[in-house]
XYZ file of C-alpha atoms in Angstrom:
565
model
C 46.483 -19.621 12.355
C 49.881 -21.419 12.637
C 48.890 -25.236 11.002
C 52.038 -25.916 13.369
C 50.483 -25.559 16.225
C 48.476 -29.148 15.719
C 51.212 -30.703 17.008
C 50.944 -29.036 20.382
C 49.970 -31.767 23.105
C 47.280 -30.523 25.782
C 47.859 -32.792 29.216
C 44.815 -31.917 31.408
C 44.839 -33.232 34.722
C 41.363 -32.452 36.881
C 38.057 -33.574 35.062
C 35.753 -31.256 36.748
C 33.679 -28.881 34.977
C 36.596 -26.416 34.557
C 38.774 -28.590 33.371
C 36.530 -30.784 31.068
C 35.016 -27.185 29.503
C 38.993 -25.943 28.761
C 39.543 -29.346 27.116
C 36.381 -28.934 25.086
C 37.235 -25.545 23.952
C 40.881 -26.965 22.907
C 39.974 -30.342 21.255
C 37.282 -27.853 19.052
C 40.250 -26.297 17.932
C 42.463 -29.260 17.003
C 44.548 -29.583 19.951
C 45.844 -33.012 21.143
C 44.518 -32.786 24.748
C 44.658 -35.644 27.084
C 42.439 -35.333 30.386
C 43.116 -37.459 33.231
C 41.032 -37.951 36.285
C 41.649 -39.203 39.522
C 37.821 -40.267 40.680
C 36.159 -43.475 38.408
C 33.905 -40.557 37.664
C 34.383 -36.984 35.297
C 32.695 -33.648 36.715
C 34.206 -33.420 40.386
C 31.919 -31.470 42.066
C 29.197 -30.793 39.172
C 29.631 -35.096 38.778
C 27.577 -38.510 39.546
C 28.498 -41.427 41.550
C 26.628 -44.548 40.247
C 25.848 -47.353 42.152
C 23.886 -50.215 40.593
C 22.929 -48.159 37.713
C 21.512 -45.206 39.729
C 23.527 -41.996 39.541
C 23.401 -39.948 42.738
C 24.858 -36.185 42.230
C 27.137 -35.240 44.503
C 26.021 -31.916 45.173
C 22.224 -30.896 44.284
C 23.366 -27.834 42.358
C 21.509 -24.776 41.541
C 22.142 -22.327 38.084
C 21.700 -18.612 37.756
C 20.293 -17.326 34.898
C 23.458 -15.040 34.930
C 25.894 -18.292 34.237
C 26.437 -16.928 30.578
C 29.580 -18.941 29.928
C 28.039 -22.020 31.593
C 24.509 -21.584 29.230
C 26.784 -20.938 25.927
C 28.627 -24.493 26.805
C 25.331 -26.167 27.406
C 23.159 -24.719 24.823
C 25.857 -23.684 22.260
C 28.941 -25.692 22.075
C 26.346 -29.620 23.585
C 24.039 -27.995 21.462
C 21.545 -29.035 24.403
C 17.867 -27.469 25.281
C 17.771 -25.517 27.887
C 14.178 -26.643 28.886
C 14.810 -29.651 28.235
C 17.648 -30.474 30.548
C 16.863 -27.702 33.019
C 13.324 -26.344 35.023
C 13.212 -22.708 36.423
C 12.412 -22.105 40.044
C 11.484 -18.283 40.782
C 11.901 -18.580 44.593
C 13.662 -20.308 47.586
C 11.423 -21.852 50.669
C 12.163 -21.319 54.518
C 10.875 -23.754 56.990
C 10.751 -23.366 61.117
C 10.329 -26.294 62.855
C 7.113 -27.260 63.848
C 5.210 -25.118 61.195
C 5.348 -27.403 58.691
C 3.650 -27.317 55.165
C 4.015 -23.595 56.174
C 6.809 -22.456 54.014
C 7.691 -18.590 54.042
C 9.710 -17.483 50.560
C 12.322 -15.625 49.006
C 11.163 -14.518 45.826
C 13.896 -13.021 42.877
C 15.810 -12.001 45.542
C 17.113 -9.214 42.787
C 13.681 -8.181 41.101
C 12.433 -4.780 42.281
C 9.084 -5.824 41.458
C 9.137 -8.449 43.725
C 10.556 -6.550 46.303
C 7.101 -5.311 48.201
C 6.367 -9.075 48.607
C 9.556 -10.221 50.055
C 9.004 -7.660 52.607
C 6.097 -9.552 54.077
C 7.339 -12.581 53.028
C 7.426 -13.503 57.347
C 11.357 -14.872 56.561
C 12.195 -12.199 59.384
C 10.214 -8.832 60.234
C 9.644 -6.261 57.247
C 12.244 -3.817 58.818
C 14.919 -6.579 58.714
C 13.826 -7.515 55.316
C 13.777 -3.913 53.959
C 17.792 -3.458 56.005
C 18.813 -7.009 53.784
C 17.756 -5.292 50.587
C 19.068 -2.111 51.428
C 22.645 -3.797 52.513
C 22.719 -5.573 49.705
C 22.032 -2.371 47.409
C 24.896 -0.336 49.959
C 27.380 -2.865 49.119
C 26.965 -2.684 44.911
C 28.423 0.535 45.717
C 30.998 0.546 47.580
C 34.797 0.052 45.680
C 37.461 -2.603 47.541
C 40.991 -2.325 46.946
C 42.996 -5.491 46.988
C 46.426 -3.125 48.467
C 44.177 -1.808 51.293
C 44.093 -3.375 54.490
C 40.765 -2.025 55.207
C 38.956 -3.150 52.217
C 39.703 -6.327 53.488
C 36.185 -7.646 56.052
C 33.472 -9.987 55.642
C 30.244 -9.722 54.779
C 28.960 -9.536 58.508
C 31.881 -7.197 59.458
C 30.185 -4.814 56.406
C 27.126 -5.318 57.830
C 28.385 -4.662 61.751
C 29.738 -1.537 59.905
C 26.093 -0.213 58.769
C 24.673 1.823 61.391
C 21.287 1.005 60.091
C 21.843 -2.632 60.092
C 19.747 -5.110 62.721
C 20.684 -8.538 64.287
C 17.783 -9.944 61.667
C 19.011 -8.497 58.771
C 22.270 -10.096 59.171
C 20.951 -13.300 60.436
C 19.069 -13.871 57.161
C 22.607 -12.878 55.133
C 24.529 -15.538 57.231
C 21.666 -18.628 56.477
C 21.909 -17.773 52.714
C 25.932 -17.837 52.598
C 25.934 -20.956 54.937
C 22.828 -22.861 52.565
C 24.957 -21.815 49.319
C 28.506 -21.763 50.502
C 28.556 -23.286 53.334
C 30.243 -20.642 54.994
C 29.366 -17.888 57.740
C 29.192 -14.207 56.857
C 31.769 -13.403 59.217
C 34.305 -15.531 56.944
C 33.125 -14.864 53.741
C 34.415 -11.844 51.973
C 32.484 -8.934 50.769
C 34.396 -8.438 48.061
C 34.182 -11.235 46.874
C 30.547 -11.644 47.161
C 29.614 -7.990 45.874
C 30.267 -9.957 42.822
C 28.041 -12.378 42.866
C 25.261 -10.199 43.949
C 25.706 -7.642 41.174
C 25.479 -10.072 38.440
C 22.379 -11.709 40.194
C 21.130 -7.975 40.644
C 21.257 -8.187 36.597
C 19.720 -10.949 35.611
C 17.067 -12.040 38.524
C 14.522 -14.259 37.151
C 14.101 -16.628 37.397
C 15.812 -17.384 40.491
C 17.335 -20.191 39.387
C 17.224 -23.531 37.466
C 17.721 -27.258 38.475
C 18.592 -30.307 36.554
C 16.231 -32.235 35.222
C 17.993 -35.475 35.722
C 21.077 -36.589 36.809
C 23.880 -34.304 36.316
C 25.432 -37.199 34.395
C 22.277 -37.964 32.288
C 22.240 -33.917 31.601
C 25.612 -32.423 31.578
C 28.441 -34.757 31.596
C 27.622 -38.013 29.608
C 26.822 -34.761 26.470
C 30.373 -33.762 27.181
C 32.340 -36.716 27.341
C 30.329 -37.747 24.489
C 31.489 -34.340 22.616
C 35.459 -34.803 23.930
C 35.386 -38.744 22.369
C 34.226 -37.814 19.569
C 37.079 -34.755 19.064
C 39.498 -37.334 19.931
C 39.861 -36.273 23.560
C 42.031 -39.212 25.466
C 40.308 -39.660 28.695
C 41.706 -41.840 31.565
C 40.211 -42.329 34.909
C 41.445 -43.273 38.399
C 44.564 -42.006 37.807
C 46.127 -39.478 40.269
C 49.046 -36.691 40.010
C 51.430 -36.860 42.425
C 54.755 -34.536 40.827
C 55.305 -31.972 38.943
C 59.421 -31.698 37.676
C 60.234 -28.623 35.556
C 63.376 -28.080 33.567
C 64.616 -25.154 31.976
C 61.792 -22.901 33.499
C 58.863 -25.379 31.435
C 56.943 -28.431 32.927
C 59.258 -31.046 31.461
C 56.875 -34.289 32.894
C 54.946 -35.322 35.777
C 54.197 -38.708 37.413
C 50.901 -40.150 37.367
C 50.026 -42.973 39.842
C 46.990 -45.650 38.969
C 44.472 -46.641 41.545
C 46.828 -49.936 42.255
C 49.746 -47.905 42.672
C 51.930 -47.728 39.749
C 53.825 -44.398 38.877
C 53.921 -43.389 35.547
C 56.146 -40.423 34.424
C 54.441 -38.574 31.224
C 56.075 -36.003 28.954
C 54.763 -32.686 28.883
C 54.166 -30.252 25.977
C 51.725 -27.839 28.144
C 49.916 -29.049 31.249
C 46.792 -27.753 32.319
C 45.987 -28.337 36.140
C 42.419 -28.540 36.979
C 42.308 -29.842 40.606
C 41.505 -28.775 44.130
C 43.160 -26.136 46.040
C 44.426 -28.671 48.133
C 45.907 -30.849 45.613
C 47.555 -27.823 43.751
C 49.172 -26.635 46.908
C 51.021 -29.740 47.164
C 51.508 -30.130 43.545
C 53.000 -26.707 43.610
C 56.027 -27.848 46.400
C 56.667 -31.474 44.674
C 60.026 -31.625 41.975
C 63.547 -30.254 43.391
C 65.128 -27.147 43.855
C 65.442 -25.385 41.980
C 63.195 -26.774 39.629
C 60.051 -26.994 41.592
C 56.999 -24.250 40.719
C 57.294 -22.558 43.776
C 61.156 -21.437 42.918
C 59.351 -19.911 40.379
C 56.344 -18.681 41.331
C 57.146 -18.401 45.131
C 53.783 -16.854 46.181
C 52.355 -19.709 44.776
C 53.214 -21.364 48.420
C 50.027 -19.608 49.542
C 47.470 -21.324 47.978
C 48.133 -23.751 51.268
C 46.125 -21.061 53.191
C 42.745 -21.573 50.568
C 40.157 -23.177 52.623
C 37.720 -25.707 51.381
C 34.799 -27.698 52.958
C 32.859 -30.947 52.283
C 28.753 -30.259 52.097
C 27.585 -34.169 53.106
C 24.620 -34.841 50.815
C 21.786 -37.431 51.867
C 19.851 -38.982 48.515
C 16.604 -40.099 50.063
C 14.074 -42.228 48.600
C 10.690 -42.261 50.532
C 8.535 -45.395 50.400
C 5.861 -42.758 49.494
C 5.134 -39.565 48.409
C 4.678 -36.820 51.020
C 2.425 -34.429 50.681
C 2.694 -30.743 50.397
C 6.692 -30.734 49.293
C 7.474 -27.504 47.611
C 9.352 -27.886 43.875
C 11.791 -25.412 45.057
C 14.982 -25.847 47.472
C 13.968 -25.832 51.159
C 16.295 -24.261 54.110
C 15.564 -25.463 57.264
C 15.744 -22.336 59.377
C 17.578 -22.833 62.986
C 18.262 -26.435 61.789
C 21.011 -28.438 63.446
C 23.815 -28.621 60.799
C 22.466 -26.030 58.765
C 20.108 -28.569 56.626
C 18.671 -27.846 53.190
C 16.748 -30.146 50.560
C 15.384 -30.185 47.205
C 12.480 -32.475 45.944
C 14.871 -34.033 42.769
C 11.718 -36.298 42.402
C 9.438 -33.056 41.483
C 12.073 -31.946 39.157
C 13.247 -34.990 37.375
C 10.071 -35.552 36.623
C 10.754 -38.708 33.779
C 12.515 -40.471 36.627
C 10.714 -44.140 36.756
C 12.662 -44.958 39.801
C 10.780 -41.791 41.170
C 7.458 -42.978 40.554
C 5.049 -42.375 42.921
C 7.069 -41.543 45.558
C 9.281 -38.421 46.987
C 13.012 -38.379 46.911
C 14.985 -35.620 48.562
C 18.488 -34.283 48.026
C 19.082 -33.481 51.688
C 22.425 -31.060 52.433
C 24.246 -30.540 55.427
C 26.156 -26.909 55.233
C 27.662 -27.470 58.672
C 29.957 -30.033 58.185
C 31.660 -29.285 61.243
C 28.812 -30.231 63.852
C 27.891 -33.802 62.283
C 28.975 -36.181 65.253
C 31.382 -38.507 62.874
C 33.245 -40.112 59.999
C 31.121 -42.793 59.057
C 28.636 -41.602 56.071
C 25.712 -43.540 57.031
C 26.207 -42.131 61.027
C 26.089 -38.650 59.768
C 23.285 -39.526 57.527
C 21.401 -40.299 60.384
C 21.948 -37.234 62.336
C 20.596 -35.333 59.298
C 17.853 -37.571 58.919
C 16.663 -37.031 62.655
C 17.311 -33.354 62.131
C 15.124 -33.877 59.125
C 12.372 -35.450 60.955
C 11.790 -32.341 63.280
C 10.750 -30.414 60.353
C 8.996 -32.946 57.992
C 6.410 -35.822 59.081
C 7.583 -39.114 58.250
C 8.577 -42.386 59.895
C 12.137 -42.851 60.663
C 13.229 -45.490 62.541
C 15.817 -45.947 64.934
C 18.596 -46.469 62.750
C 19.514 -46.679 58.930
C 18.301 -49.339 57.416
C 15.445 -49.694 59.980
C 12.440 -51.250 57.781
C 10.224 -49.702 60.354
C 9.926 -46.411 58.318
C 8.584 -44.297 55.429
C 12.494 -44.653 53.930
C 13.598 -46.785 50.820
C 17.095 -48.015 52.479
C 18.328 -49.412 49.932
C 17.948 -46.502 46.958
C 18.758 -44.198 49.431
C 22.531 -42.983 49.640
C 24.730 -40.991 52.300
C 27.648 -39.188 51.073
C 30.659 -37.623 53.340
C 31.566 -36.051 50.117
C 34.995 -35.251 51.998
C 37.219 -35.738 48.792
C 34.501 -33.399 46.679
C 35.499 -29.993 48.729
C 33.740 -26.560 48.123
C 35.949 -23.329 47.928
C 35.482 -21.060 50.386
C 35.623 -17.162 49.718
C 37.247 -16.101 52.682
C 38.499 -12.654 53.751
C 41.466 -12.207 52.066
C 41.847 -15.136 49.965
C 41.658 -13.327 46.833
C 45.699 -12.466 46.823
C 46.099 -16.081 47.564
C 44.465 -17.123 44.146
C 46.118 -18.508 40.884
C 46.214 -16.767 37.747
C 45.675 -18.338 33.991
C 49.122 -18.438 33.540
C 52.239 -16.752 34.348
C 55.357 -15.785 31.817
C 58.236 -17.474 33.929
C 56.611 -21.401 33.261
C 54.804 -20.897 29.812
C 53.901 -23.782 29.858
C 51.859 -24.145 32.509
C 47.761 -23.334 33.192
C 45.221 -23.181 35.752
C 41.951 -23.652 36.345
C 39.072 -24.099 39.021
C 36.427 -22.280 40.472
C 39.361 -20.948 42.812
C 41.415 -19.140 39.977
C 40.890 -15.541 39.550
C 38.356 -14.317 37.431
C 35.623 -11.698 37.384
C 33.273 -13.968 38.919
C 35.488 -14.398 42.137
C 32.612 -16.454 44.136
C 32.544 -19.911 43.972
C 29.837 -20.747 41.310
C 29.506 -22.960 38.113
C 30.179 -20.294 36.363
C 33.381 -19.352 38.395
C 34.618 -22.929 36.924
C 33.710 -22.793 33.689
C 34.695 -19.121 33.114
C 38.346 -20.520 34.823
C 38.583 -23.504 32.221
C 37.919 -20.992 29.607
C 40.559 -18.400 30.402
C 43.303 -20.853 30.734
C 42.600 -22.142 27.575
C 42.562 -19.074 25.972
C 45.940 -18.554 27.663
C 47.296 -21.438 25.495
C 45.486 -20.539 22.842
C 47.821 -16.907 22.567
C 50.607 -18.477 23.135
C 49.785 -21.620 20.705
C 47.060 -20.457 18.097
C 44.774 -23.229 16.496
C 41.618 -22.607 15.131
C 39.469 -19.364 15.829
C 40.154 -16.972 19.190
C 38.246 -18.853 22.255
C 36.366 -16.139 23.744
C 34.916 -15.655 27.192
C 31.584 -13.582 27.885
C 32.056 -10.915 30.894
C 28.637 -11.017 32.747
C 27.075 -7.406 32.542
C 26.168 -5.302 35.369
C 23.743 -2.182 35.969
C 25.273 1.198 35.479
C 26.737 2.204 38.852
C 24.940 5.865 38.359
C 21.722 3.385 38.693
C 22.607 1.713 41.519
C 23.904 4.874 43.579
C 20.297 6.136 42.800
C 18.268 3.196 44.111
C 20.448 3.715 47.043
C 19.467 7.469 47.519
C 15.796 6.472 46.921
C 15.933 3.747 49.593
C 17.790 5.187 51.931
C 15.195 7.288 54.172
C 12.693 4.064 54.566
C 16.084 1.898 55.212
C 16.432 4.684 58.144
C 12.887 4.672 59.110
C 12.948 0.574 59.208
C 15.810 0.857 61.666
C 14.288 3.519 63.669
C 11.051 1.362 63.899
C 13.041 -1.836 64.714
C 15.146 0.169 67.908
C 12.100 1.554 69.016
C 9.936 -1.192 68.697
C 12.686 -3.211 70.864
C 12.782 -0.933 73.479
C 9.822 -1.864 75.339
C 10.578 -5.563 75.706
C 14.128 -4.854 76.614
C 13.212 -2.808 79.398
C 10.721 -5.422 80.686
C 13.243 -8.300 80.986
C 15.254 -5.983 82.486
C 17.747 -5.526 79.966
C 18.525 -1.802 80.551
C 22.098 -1.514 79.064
C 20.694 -2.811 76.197
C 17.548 -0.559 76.131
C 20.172 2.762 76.615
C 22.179 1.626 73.574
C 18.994 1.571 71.484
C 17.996 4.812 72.634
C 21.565 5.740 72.152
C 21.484 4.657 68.214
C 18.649 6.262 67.941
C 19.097 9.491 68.874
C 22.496 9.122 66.228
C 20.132 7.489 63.985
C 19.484 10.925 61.827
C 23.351 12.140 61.866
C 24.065 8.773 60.296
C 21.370 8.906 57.355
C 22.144 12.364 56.745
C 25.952 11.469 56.146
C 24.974 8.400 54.462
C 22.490 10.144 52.213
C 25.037 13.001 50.976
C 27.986 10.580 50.568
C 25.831 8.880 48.308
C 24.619 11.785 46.537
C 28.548 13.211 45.781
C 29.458 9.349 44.745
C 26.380 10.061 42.190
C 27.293 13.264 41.211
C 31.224 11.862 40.529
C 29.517 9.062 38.467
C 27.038 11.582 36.288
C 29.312 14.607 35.744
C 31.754 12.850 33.444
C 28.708 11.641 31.032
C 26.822 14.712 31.109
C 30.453 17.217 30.021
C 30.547 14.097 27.217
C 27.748 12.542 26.305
């Protein structure tokens, strides 16, 4: 490789994980890289906020075994145990009010073996459960095309489009996407999250895995460690507020310090790492007709990306309550869409934790929390809380009349640590690596385009990755930075479960309109009762269409293989 190339000056600006694991990647190979942060703290989303010592995560994040990129930065290039810095969970919990320490489960959501026992799992009725399975299998095969208006629905529109799908079915697929994403299924796109579920589908135990500490203690003190020690220049509180190009290249942009002082820096090649948001603006700032948008004009649309804020409770109990599950909890029908995880049970070293419980308590509902003010929204989640778990409140925070340690405890708005949101649509709206007409310019975030497309870790890292390796072709240093591409089961495969499925997916809907016809007719609902009768007697056309469709899709897939195998 070019021994030139050392020269070339790496300006990173965005230290989440994306943008700390493309400066990693580039330092390793001798690059000059520079990384500047706005927040006192590195990691964005995937970071910790300390206060007096004690680092509270912002988000309480779960990893799936699938994140190969993430595990080959954690195990590979931080040369970190797994097991040591991570504990498997093979399920997710479900709580309804009032039936607490009853807990219903989701167990390898993507494990046929485990399949029989999610259907009785009493999450919803074993028809629905069987229809949720046999959606999700359905949508592994069908193809989207980004140029075709119709390819273009949600996840509930696919759903609505399913003549053997049931109001329960698609209930349960809109509480997942809001507890992960924070998002409804009628927003979220199902082309984008046929991704997700086909790697998952791959790789399905366990479940998932949680940090066993702090994601500072774990992840991010390793990799600023690793950056120092390549020489990585790392400045925080500093905030990018231009971008000014000059002969078709990012000639300098202009920092500003938390007290206010602009700074105009030089650029060789600039890496931007930052929110949607922030990259929308950036992308408008400069003069014409110098700015990136005369440019890359269809770069004005990242304005229409949508993010949200997930406020996160940290909440140390006085005590330890009893019969807390080790693996995340949703709160089913909960006010503001609550979740929790027991980081107590997990970071299990923790002697802050001794002898005591401490929750990581999410709100996916952002929009229903009644204010502004952290510790007033805390609240409301706490009360919510309170409905489903036994423990003494209070009347307000900071009431010493309760089971609550106020002062270790910790309410976050989290409103400048967004989450992406896979809409419908938004994946024409998303930034490349790079594009030819500024070549010096990069993106990253779990926004950019990849071939993960939903919002994940791995989404991130995989982003940092490919704009480095961007620079890296146009600037080689070192050896190739490579990226793995998750693997998938053979599409022949999954066109075959779907045959194999399909008459008890039938059957379960036939069950479920029948079964609801009797009650419907009692409360007097006979409009509804007629359309179930209706579906029903349509019910057989539909499978039979279904079936064959599938069946010539499976033929299309074999018939190439078999004339050349």
């Amino acid at each position: 490789m070019s021994e030139e190339n050392r020269d070339v000056h790496v300006t990173i600006v965005g230290a989440g994980i994306a943008g700390l694991t493309a400066a990693l990647h580039l330092a390793q190979r001798g690059y000059k890289v520079s990384l500047y942060e706005q927040k006192p703290y590195l990691g964005g989303n995937l970071g910790s906020q300390e206060d007096h010592g004690t680092y509270y995560d912002v988000f309480c994040h779960m990893f799936g075994t699938w994140y190969k990129n993430f595990w080959h930065l954690v195990e590979d290039d931080l040369g970190l145990e797994r097991a040591a810095h991570f504990t498997p969970r093979t399920s997710l919990k479900y709580l309804q009010k009032g039936e607490f320490p009853q807990f219903t489960q989701l167990t390898n959501s993507g494990s046929l073996r485990d399949q029989a026992g999610n259907l009785f799992s009493g999450i919803e009725p074993p028809a629905d459960m069987l229809l949720w399975s046999y959606a999700l299998i359905d949508l592994l095969t069908q193809r989207f095309y980004p140029d075709d208006l119709l390819s273009r629905y949600s996840v509930n529109g696919f759903m609505a489009s399913r003549p053997y799908a049931t109001n329960g079915s698609a209930a349960l697929q809109d509480a997942i996407l809001m507890t992960i994403w924070s998002v409804h299924s009628d927003l979220t796109s199902a082309a984008s999250y046929q991704d997700f579920i086909k790697y998952g589908f791959r790789h399905p135990t366990p479940t998932l895995w949680l940090l066993k500490g702090s994601s500072y203690d774990e992840i991010i003190k390793p990799l600023q460690t690793r950056l120092e020690q390549l020489g990585c220049e790392i400045t925080t509180n500093v905030s990018i507020t231009d971008v000014m190009l000059a002969q078709n290249k990012v000639e300098r942009i202009r920092l500003c310090s938390k007290n206010g002082t602009p700074q105009d820096l030089p650029i060789d090649r600039l890496l931007l790492a930052v929110s949607p948001k922030t990259l929308g603006d950036l992308v408008m700032t400069g003069t014409a007709p110098q700015r990136i948008t005369d440019h890359l004009p269809h770069l004005t649309e990242l304005r229409r990306l949508q993010a949200e804020s997930i406020p996160v409770v940290t909440l140390y109990f006085t005590r330890t309550i009893p019969d807390i599950p080790t693996e995340p909890v949703a709160l089913r029908g909960s006010r503001y869409d609550l979740s929790f995880t027991d980081i107590s049970q997990a970071w299990g070293n923790d002697p802050r934790m001794k002898g005591r419980t401490v929750l990581c308590v999410a709100a996916s509902d952002f929009y229903a929390l009644p204010s502004f003010d952290p510790k007033e929204d805390g609240f409301a989640m706490l009360r919510e809380l309170n409905g489903y778990l036994p423990f003494r409140l209070g009347k307000f925070w900071g009431n010493p009349d309760s089971d609550i340690d106020w002062d270790m405890s910790r309410s976050q708005s989290n409103s400048d640590n967004t989450l992406f949101i896979n809409e419908v649509g938004s994946e024409e709206w998303r930034p490349k690596a790079t594009y030819a007409r500024i070549p010096n310019l990069f993106f990253a975030g779990d926004f950019c385009k990849t071939t993960i497309n939903m919002a994940t870790v791995e989404a991130a890292v995989m982003s940092g990755l490919k704009a480095a390796q961007a620079l890296w072709r146009k600037a080689p240093l070192g050896k190739p930075i490579e990226i793995i591409e998750p693997d998938v089961y053979p599409e022949s495969l999954i066109l075959a479960l779907k045959l194999f499925m399909a008459p008890y997916a039938y059957g379960a809907k036939a069950w479920s309109l029948a079964s609801d016809v009797p009650s419907l007719m009692m409360k007097g609902e006979l409009a509804r009762s007629g359309a179930n009768l209706q579906d029903m007697i349509g019910l057989p056309y539909a499978f039979a269409l279904d079936w064959w469709k599938t069946l010539w899709a499976l033929t299309q897939e074999l018939l190439p293989k078999m004339k050349n195998p």
